mmCIF file of C-alpha atoms and ligand atoms in Angstrom:
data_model
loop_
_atom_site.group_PDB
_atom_site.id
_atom_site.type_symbol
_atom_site.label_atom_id
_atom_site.label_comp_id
_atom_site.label_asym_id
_atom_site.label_seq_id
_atom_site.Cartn_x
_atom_site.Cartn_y
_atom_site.Cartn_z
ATOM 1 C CA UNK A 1 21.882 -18.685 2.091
ATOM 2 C CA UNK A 2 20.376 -19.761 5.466
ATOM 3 C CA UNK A 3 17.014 -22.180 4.917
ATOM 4 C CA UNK A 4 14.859 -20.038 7.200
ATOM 5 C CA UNK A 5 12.443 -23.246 7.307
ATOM 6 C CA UNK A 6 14.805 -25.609 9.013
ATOM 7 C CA UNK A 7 14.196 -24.219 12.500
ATOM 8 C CA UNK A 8 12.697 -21.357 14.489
ATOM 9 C CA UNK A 9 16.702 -20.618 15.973
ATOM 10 C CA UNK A 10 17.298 -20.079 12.053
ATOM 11 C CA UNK A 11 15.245 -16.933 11.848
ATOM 12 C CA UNK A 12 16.150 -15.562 14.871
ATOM 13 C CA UNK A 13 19.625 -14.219 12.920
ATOM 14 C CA UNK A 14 16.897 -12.538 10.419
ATOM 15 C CA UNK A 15 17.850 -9.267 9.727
ATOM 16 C CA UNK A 16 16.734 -6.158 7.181
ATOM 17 C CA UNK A 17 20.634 -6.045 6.151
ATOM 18 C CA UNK A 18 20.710 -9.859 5.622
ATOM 19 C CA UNK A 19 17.121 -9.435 3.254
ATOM 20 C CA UNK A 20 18.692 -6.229 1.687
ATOM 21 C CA UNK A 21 22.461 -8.663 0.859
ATOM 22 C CA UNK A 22 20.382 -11.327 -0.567
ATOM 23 C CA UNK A 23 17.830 -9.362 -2.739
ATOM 24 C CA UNK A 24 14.971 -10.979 -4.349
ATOM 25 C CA UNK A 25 15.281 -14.201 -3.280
ATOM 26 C CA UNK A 26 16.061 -13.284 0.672
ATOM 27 C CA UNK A 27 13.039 -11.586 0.365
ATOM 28 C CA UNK A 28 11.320 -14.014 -0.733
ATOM 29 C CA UNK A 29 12.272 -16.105 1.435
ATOM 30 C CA UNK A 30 11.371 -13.876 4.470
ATOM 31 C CA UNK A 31 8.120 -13.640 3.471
ATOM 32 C CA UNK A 32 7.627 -17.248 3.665
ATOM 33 C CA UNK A 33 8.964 -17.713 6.829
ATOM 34 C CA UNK A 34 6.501 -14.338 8.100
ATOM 35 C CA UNK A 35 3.291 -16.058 6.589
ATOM 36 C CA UNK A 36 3.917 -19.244 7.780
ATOM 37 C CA UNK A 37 5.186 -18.867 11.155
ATOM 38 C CA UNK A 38 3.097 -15.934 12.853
ATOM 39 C CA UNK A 39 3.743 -15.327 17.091
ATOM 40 C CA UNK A 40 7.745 -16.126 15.937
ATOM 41 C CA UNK A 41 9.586 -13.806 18.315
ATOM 42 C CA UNK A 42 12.299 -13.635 15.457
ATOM 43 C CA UNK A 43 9.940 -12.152 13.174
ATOM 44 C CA UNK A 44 8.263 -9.502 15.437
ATOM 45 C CA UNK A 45 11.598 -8.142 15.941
ATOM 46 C CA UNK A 46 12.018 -7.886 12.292
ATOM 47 C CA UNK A 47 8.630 -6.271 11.604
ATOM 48 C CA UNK A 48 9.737 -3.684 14.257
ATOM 49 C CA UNK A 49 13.275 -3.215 12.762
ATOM 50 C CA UNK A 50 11.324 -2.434 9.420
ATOM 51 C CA UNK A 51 8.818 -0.325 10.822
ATOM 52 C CA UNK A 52 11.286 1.723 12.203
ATOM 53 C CA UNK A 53 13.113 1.868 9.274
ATOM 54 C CA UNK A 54 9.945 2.997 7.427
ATOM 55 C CA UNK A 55 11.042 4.362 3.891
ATOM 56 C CA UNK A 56 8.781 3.826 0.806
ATOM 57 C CA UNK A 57 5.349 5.699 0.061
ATOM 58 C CA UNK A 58 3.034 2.842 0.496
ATOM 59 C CA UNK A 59 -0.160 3.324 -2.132
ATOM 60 C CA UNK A 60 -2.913 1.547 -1.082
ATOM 61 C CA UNK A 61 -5.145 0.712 -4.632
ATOM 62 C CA UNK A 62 -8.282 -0.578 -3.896
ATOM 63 C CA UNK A 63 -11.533 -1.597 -5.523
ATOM 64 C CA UNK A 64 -14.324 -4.304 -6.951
ATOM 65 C CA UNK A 65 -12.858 -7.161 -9.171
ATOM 66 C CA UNK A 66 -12.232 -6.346 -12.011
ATOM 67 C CA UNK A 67 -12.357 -2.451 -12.154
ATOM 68 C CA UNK A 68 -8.944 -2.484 -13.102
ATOM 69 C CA UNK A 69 -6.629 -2.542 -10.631
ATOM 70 C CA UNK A 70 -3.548 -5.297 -11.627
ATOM 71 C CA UNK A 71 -3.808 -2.841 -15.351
ATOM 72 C CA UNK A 72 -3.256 0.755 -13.598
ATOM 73 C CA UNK A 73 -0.552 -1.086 -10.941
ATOM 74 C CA UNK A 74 1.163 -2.185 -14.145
ATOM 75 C CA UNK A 75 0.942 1.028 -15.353
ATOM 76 C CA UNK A 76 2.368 2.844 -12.423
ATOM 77 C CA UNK A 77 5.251 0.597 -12.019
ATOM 78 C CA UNK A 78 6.188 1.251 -15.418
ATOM 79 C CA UNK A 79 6.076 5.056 -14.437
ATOM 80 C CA UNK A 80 7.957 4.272 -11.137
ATOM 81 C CA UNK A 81 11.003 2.201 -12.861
ATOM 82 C CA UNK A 82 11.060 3.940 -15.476
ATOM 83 C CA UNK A 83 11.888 6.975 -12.714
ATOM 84 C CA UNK A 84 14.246 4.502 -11.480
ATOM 85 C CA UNK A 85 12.416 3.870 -8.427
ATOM 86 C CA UNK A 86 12.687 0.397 -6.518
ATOM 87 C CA UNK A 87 9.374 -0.981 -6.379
ATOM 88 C CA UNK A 88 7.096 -3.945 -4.106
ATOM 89 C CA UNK A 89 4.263 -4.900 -4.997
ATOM 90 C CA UNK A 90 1.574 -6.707 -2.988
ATOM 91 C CA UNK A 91 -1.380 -8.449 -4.473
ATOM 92 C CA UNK A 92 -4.112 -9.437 -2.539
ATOM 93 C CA UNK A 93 -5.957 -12.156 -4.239
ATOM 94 C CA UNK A 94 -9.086 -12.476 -3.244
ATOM 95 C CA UNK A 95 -10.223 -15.393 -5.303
ATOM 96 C CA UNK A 96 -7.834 -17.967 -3.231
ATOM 97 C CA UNK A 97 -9.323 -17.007 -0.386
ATOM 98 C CA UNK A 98 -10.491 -20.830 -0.039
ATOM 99 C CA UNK A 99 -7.601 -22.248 -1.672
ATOM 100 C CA UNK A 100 -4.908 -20.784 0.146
ATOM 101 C CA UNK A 101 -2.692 -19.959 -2.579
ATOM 102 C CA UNK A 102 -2.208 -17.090 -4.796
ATOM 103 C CA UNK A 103 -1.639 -19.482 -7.810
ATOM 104 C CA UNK A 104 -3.820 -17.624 -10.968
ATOM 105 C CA UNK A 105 -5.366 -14.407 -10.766
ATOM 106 C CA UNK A 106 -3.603 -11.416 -10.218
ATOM 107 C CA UNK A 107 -0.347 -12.862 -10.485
ATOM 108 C CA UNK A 108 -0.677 -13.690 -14.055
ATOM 109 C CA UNK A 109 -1.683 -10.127 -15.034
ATOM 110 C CA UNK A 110 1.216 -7.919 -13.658
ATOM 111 C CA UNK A 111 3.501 -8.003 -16.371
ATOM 112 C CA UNK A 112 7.066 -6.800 -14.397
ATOM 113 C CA UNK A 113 10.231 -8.068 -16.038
ATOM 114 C CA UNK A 114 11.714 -10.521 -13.901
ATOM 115 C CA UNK A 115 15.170 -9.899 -14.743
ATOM 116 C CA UNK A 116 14.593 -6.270 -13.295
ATOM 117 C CA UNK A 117 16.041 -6.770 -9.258
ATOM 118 C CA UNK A 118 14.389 -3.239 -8.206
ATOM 119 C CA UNK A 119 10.799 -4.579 -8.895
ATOM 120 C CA UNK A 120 9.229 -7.108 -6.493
ATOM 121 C CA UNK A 121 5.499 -8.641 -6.624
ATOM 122 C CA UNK A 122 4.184 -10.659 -4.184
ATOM 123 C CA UNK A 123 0.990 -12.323 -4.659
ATOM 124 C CA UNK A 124 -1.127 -13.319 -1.399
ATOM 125 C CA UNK A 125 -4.275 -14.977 -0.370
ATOM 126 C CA UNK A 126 -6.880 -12.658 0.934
ATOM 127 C CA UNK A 127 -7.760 -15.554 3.702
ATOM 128 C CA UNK A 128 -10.046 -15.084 6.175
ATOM 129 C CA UNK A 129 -10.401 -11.363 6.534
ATOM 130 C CA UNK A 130 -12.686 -11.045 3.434
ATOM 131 C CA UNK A 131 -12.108 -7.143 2.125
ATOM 132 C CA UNK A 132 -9.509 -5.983 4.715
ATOM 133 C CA UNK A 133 -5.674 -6.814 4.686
ATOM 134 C CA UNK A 134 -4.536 -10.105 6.318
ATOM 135 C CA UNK A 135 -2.053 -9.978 9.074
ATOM 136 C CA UNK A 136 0.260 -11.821 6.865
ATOM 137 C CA UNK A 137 -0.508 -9.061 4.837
ATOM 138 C CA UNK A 138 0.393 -6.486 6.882
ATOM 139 C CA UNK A 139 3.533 -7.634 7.857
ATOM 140 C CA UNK A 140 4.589 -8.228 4.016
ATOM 141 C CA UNK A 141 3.683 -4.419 3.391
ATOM 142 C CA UNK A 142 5.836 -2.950 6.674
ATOM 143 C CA UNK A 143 8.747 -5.567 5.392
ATOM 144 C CA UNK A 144 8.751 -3.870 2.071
ATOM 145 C CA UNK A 145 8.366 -0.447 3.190
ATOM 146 C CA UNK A 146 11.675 -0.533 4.583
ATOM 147 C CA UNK A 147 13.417 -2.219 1.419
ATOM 148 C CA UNK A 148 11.889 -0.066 -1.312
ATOM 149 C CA UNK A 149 10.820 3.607 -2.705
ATOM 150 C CA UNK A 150 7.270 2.873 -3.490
ATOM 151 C CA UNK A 151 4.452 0.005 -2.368
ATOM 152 C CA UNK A 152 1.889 -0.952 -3.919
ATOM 153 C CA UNK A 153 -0.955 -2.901 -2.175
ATOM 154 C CA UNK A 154 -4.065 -4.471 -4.776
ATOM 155 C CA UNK A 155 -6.576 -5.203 -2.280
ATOM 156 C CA UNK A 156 -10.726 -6.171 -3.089
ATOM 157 C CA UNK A 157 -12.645 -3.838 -0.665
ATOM 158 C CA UNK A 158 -11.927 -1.369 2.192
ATOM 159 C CA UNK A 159 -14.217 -0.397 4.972
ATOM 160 C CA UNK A 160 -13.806 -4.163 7.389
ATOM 161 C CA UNK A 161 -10.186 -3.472 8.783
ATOM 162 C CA UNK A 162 -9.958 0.615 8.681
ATOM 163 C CA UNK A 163 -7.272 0.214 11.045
ATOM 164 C CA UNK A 164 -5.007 -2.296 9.119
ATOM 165 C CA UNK A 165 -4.985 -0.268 5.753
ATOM 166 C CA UNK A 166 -4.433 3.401 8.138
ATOM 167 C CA UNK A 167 -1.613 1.527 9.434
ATOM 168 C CA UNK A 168 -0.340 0.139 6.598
ATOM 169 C CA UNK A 169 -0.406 2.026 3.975
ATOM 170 C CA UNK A 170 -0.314 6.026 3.291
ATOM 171 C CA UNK A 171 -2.162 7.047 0.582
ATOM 172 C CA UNK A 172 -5.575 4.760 -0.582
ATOM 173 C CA UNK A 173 -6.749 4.918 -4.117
ATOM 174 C CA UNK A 174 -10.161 3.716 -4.524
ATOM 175 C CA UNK A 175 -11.017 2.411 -8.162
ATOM 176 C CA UNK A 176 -14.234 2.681 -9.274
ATOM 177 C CA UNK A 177 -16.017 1.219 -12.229
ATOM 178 C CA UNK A 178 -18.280 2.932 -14.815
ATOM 179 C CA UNK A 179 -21.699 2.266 -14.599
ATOM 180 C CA UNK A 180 -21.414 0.216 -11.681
ATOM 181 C CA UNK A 181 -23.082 2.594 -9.374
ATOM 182 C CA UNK A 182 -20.356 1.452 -6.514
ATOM 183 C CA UNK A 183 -20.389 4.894 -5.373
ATOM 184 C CA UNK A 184 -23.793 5.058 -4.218
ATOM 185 C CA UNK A 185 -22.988 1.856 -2.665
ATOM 186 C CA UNK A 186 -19.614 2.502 -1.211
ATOM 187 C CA UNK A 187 -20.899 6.425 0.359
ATOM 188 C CA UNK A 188 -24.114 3.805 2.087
ATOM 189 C CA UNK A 189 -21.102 1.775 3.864
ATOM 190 C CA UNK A 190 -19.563 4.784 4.488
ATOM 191 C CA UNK A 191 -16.268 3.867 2.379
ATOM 192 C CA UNK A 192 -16.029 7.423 0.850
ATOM 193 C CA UNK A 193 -14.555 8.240 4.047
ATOM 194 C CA UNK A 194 -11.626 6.187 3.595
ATOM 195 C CA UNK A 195 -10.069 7.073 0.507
ATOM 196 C CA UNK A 196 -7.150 9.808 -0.405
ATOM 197 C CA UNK A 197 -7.884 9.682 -4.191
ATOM 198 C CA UNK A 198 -10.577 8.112 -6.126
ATOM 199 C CA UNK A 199 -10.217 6.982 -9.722
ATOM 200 C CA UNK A 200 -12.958 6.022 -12.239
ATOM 201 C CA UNK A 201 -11.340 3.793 -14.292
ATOM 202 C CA UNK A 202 -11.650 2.787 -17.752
ATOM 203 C CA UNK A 203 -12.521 6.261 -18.730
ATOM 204 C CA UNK A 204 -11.890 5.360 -22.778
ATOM 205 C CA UNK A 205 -15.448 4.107 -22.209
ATOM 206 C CA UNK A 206 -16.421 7.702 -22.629
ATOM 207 C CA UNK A 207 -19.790 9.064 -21.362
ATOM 208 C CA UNK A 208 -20.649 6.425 -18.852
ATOM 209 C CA UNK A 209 -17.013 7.099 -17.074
ATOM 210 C CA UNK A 210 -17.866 10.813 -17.197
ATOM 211 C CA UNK A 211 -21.434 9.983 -15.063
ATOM 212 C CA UNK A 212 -19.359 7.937 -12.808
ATOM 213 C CA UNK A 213 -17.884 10.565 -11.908
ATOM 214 C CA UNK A 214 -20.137 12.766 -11.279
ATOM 215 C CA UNK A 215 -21.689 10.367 -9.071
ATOM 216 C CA UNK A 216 -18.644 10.221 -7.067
ATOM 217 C CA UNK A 217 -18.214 14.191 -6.555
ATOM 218 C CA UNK A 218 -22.277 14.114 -5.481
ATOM 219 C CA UNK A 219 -21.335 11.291 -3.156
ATOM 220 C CA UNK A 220 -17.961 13.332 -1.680
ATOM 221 C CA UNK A 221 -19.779 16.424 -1.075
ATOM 222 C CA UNK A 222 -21.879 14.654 0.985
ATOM 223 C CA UNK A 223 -19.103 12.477 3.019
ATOM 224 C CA UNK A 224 -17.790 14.057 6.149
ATOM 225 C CA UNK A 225 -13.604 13.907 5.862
ATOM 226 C CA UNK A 226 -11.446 13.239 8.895
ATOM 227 C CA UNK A 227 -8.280 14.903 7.485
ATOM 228 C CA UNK A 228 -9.673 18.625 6.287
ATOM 229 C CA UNK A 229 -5.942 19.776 4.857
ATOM 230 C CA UNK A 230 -6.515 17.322 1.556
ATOM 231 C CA UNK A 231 -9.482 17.525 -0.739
ATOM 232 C CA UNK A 232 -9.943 14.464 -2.328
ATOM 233 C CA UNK A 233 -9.438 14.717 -6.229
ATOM 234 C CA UNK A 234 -11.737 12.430 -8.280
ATOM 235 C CA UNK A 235 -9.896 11.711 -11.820
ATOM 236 C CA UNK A 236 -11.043 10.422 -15.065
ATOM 237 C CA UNK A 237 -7.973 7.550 -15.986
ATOM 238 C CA UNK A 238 -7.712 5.218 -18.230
ATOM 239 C CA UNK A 239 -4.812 2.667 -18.333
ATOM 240 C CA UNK A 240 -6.121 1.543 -22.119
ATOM 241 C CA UNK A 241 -5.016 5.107 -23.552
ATOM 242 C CA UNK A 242 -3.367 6.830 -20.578
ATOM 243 C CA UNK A 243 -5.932 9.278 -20.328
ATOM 244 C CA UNK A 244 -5.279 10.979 -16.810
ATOM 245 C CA UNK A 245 -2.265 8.658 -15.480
ATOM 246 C CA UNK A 246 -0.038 11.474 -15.016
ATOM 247 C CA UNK A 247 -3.241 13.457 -12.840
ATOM 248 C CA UNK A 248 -2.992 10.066 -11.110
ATOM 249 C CA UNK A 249 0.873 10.384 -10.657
ATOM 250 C CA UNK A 250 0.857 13.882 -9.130
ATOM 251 C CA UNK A 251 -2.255 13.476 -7.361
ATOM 252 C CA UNK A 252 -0.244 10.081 -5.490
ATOM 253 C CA UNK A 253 3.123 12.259 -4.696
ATOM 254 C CA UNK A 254 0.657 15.354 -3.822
ATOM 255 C CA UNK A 255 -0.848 13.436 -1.409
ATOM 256 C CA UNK A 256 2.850 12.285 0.088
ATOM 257 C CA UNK A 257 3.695 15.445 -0.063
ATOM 258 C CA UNK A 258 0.565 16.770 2.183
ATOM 259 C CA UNK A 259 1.134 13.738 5.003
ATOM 260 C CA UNK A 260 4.706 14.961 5.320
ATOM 261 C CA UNK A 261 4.365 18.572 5.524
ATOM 262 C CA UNK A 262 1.919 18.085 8.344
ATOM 263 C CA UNK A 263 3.763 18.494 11.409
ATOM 264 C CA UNK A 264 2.123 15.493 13.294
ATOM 265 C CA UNK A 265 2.953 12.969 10.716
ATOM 266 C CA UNK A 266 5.481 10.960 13.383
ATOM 267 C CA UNK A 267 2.727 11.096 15.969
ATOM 268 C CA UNK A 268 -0.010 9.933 13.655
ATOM 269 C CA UNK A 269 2.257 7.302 12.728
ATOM 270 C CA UNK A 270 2.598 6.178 16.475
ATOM 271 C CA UNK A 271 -1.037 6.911 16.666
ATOM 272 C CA UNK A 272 -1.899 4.160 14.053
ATOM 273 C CA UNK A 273 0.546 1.523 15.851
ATOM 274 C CA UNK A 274 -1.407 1.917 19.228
ATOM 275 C CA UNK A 275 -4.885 1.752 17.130
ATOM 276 C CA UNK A 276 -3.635 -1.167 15.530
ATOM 277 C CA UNK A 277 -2.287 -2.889 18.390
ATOM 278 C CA UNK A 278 -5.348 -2.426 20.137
ATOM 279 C CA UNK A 279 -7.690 -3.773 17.019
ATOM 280 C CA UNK A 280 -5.359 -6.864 17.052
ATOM 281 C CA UNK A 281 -5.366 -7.679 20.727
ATOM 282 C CA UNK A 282 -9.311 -6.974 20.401
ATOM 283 C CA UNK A 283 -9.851 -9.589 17.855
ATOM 284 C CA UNK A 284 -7.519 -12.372 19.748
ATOM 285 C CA UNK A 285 -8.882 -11.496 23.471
ATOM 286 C CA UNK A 286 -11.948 -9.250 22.717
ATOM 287 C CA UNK A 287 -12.603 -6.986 25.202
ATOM 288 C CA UNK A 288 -11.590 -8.706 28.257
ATOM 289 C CA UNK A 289 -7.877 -8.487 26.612
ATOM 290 C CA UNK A 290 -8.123 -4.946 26.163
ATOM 291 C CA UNK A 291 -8.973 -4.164 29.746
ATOM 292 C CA UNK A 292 -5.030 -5.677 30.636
ATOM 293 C CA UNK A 293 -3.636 -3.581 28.254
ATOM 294 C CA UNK A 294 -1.424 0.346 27.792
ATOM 295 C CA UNK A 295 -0.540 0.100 24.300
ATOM 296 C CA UNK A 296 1.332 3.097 24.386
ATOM 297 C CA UNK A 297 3.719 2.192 26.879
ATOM 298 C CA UNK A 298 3.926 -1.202 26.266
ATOM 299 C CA UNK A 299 5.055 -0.608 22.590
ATOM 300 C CA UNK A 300 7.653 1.854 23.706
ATOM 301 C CA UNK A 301 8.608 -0.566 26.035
ATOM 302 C CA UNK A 302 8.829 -4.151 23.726
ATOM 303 C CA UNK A 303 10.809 -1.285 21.217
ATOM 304 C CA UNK A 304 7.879 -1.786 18.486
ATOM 305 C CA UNK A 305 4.526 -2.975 18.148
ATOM 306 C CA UNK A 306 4.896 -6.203 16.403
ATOM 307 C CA UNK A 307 6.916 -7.103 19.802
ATOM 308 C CA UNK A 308 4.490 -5.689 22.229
ATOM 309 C CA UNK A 309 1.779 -7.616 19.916
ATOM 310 C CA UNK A 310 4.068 -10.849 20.626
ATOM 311 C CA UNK A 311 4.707 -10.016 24.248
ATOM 312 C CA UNK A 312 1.044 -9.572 25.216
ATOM 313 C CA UNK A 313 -0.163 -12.239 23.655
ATOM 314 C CA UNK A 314 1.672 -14.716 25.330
ATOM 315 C CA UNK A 315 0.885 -13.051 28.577
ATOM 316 C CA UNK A 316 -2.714 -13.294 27.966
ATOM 317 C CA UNK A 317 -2.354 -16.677 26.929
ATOM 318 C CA UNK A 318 -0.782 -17.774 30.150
ATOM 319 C CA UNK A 319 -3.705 -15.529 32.148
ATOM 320 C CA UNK A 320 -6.549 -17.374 30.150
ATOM 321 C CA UNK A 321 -4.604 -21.076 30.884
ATOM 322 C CA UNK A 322 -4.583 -20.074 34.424
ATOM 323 C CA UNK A 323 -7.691 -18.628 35.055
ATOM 324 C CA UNK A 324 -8.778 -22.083 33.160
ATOM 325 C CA UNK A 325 -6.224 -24.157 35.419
ATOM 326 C CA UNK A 326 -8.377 -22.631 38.793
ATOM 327 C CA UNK A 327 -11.697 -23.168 37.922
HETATM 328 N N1 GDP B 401 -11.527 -0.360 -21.634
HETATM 329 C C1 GDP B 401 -10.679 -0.510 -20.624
HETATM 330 N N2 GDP B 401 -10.543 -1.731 -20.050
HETATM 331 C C2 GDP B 401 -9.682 -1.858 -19.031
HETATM 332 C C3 GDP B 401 -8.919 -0.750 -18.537
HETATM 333 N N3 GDP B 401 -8.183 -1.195 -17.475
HETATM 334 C C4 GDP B 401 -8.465 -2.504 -17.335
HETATM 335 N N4 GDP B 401 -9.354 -2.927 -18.270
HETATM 336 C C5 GDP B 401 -9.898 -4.285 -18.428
HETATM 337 O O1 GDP B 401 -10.652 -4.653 -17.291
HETATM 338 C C6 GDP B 401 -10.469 -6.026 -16.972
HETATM 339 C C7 GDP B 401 -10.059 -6.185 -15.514
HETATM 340 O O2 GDP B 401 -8.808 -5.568 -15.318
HETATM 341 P P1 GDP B 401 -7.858 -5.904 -14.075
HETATM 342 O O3 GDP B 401 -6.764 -4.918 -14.116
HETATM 343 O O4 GDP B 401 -7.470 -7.334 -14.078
HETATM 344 O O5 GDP B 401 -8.850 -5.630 -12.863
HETATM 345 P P2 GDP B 401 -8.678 -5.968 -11.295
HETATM 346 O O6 GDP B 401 -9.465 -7.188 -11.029
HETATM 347 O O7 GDP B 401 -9.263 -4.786 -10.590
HETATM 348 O O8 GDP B 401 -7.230 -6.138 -11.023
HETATM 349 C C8 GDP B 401 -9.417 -6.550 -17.957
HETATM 350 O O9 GDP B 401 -10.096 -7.244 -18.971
HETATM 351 C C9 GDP B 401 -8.769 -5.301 -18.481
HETATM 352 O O10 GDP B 401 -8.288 -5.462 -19.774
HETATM 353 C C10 GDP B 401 -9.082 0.512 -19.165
HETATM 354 O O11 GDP B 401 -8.467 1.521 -18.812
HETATM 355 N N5 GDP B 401 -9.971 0.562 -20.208
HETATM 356 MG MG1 MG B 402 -6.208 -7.606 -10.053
#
């Protein structure tokens, strides 16, 4: 096995075959090298290979600390293996946000056996981007989309990065807790928006699960939806009992099963590349960066959008340096 860490000419024979050869540990391994060496030409060519080999149903399960996430991710992986689906998990952690390390926390409370090679968690700080995804984050999630049949992203908190989680992931299940009153809160910030399915969880708690929800269907039928071919179904689950965890199941592959029947679900794809390139070359150059910029054509040209990312930064670098040089 290659040490990706010994140089930057080492990664640059990175490949999705290579990763898919040397299984969990290649993986692993990869995913090292992406978080800690970000603008690495080597890796934006990967990112693109995997993008375009897009393959698993990425399930985007958000929500408070807390609510329940890491237990109803356990219990849909069992569901998933036990289907004898290939799974990746990634858990975004936000307490080691300052710590830089996913070290406690989430990790310890997914419970996947580690002898099982078709089940893969990765644990990752939340860093700076408190409530949205990371880029490291990102890039994990379109690596592991091409390598399994179902993702699963834990993340505290939608609403800061819209664009990261539309491009990442396909389906977003937002978890919220009885009694809470999060969806009063979350329909203010205008979160409702965002997610496919919404899940009150710990339902075994009985009648203040039952008011959650109908809290949350007040707060839908007053949130405008951009996508008007999916009504979004509220469930009752709990992970304690299994009270509605098949509802969850279907609603999850119902869902999949509306994005692909639409006929524009390539284009929105290529739609949420250009929206994402164009968030992430806003928050390196602001504005002034977006000016110099055709996404479209420039990630048709670079042959993905990890590459045109690359490709225009460094050109913007070297404007910025010269305009600097002049003055
Ligand atoms: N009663 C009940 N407790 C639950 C259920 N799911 C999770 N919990 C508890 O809620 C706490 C937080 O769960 P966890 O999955 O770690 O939440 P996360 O922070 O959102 O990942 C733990 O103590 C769980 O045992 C449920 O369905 N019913
Ligand atoms: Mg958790």
């Amino acid at each position: 096995m290659r040490n990706l860490f010994s140089s930057t000419n080492q990664t640059s024979s990175l490949s999705l075959s290579d990763i898919r050869k040397g299984g969990k540990r290649a993986l692993a391994r990869a995913l090292s090298a992406l978080e800690a060496e970000e603008g690495n030409e080597a890796i934006a060519q990967l990112l693109d290979e995997a993008t375009r080999n897009a393959q698993a149903h990425v399930v985007g399960l958000t929500g408070p600390p807390g609510v329940g996430k890491s237990t109803l991710t356990n219990s849909l992986i069992r569901h998933w293996r036990a289907k004898g689906e290939r799974v990746g998990v990634v858990a975004v952690d936000p307490s080691s946000r300052f710590s830089r390390g996913a070290l406690l926390g989430d990790r310890t409370r997914l419970d996947t056996d580690p002898t099982d090679k078709d089940v893969f968690v990765r644990s990752m700080a939340a860093r700076d981007r408190l409530g949205g995804l990371s880029h490291e984050t990102v890039a994990a999630i379109v690596l592991m989309r091409a390598l399994f049949d179902r993702v699963l992203v834990e993340t505290v908190g939608i609403g800061q990065s819209e664009s990261d989680i539309a491009f990442a992931t396909d389906s977003v299940v937002l978890c919220i807790q009885p009694g809470s009153g999060d969806s009063l809160q979350f329909m203010k910030a205008g979160v409702m928006e965002l997610p496919d399915i919404i899940v009150v969880t710990k339902a075994d708690v009985g009648v203040l699960a039952r008011r959650a929800k109908a809290d949350v269907d007040g707060a839908l039928s007053l949130t405008m939806r951009k996508d008007k071919n999916w009504s979004v179904p509220v469930l009752l689950v709990s992970a304690m009992d299994d009270t509605g965890l098949q509802q969850l199941i279907e609603a999850i592959d119902a869902h999949r099963g509306s994005l692909l029947e639409s006929d524009h679900f390539m284009s929105f794809r290529q739609d949420q590349a250009t929206v994402w390139l164009l968030d992430r070359i806003r928050r390196k150059f602001g504005e002034i960066g977006l000016a110099q910029i055709n996404p479209a054509s420039e990630i048709r040209q670079a042959g993905g959008p990890f590459m045109a990312d690359h490709i225009i930064t460094k050109e913007l670098e070297r404007r910025l340096t010269d305009t600097i040089r002049t003055k």
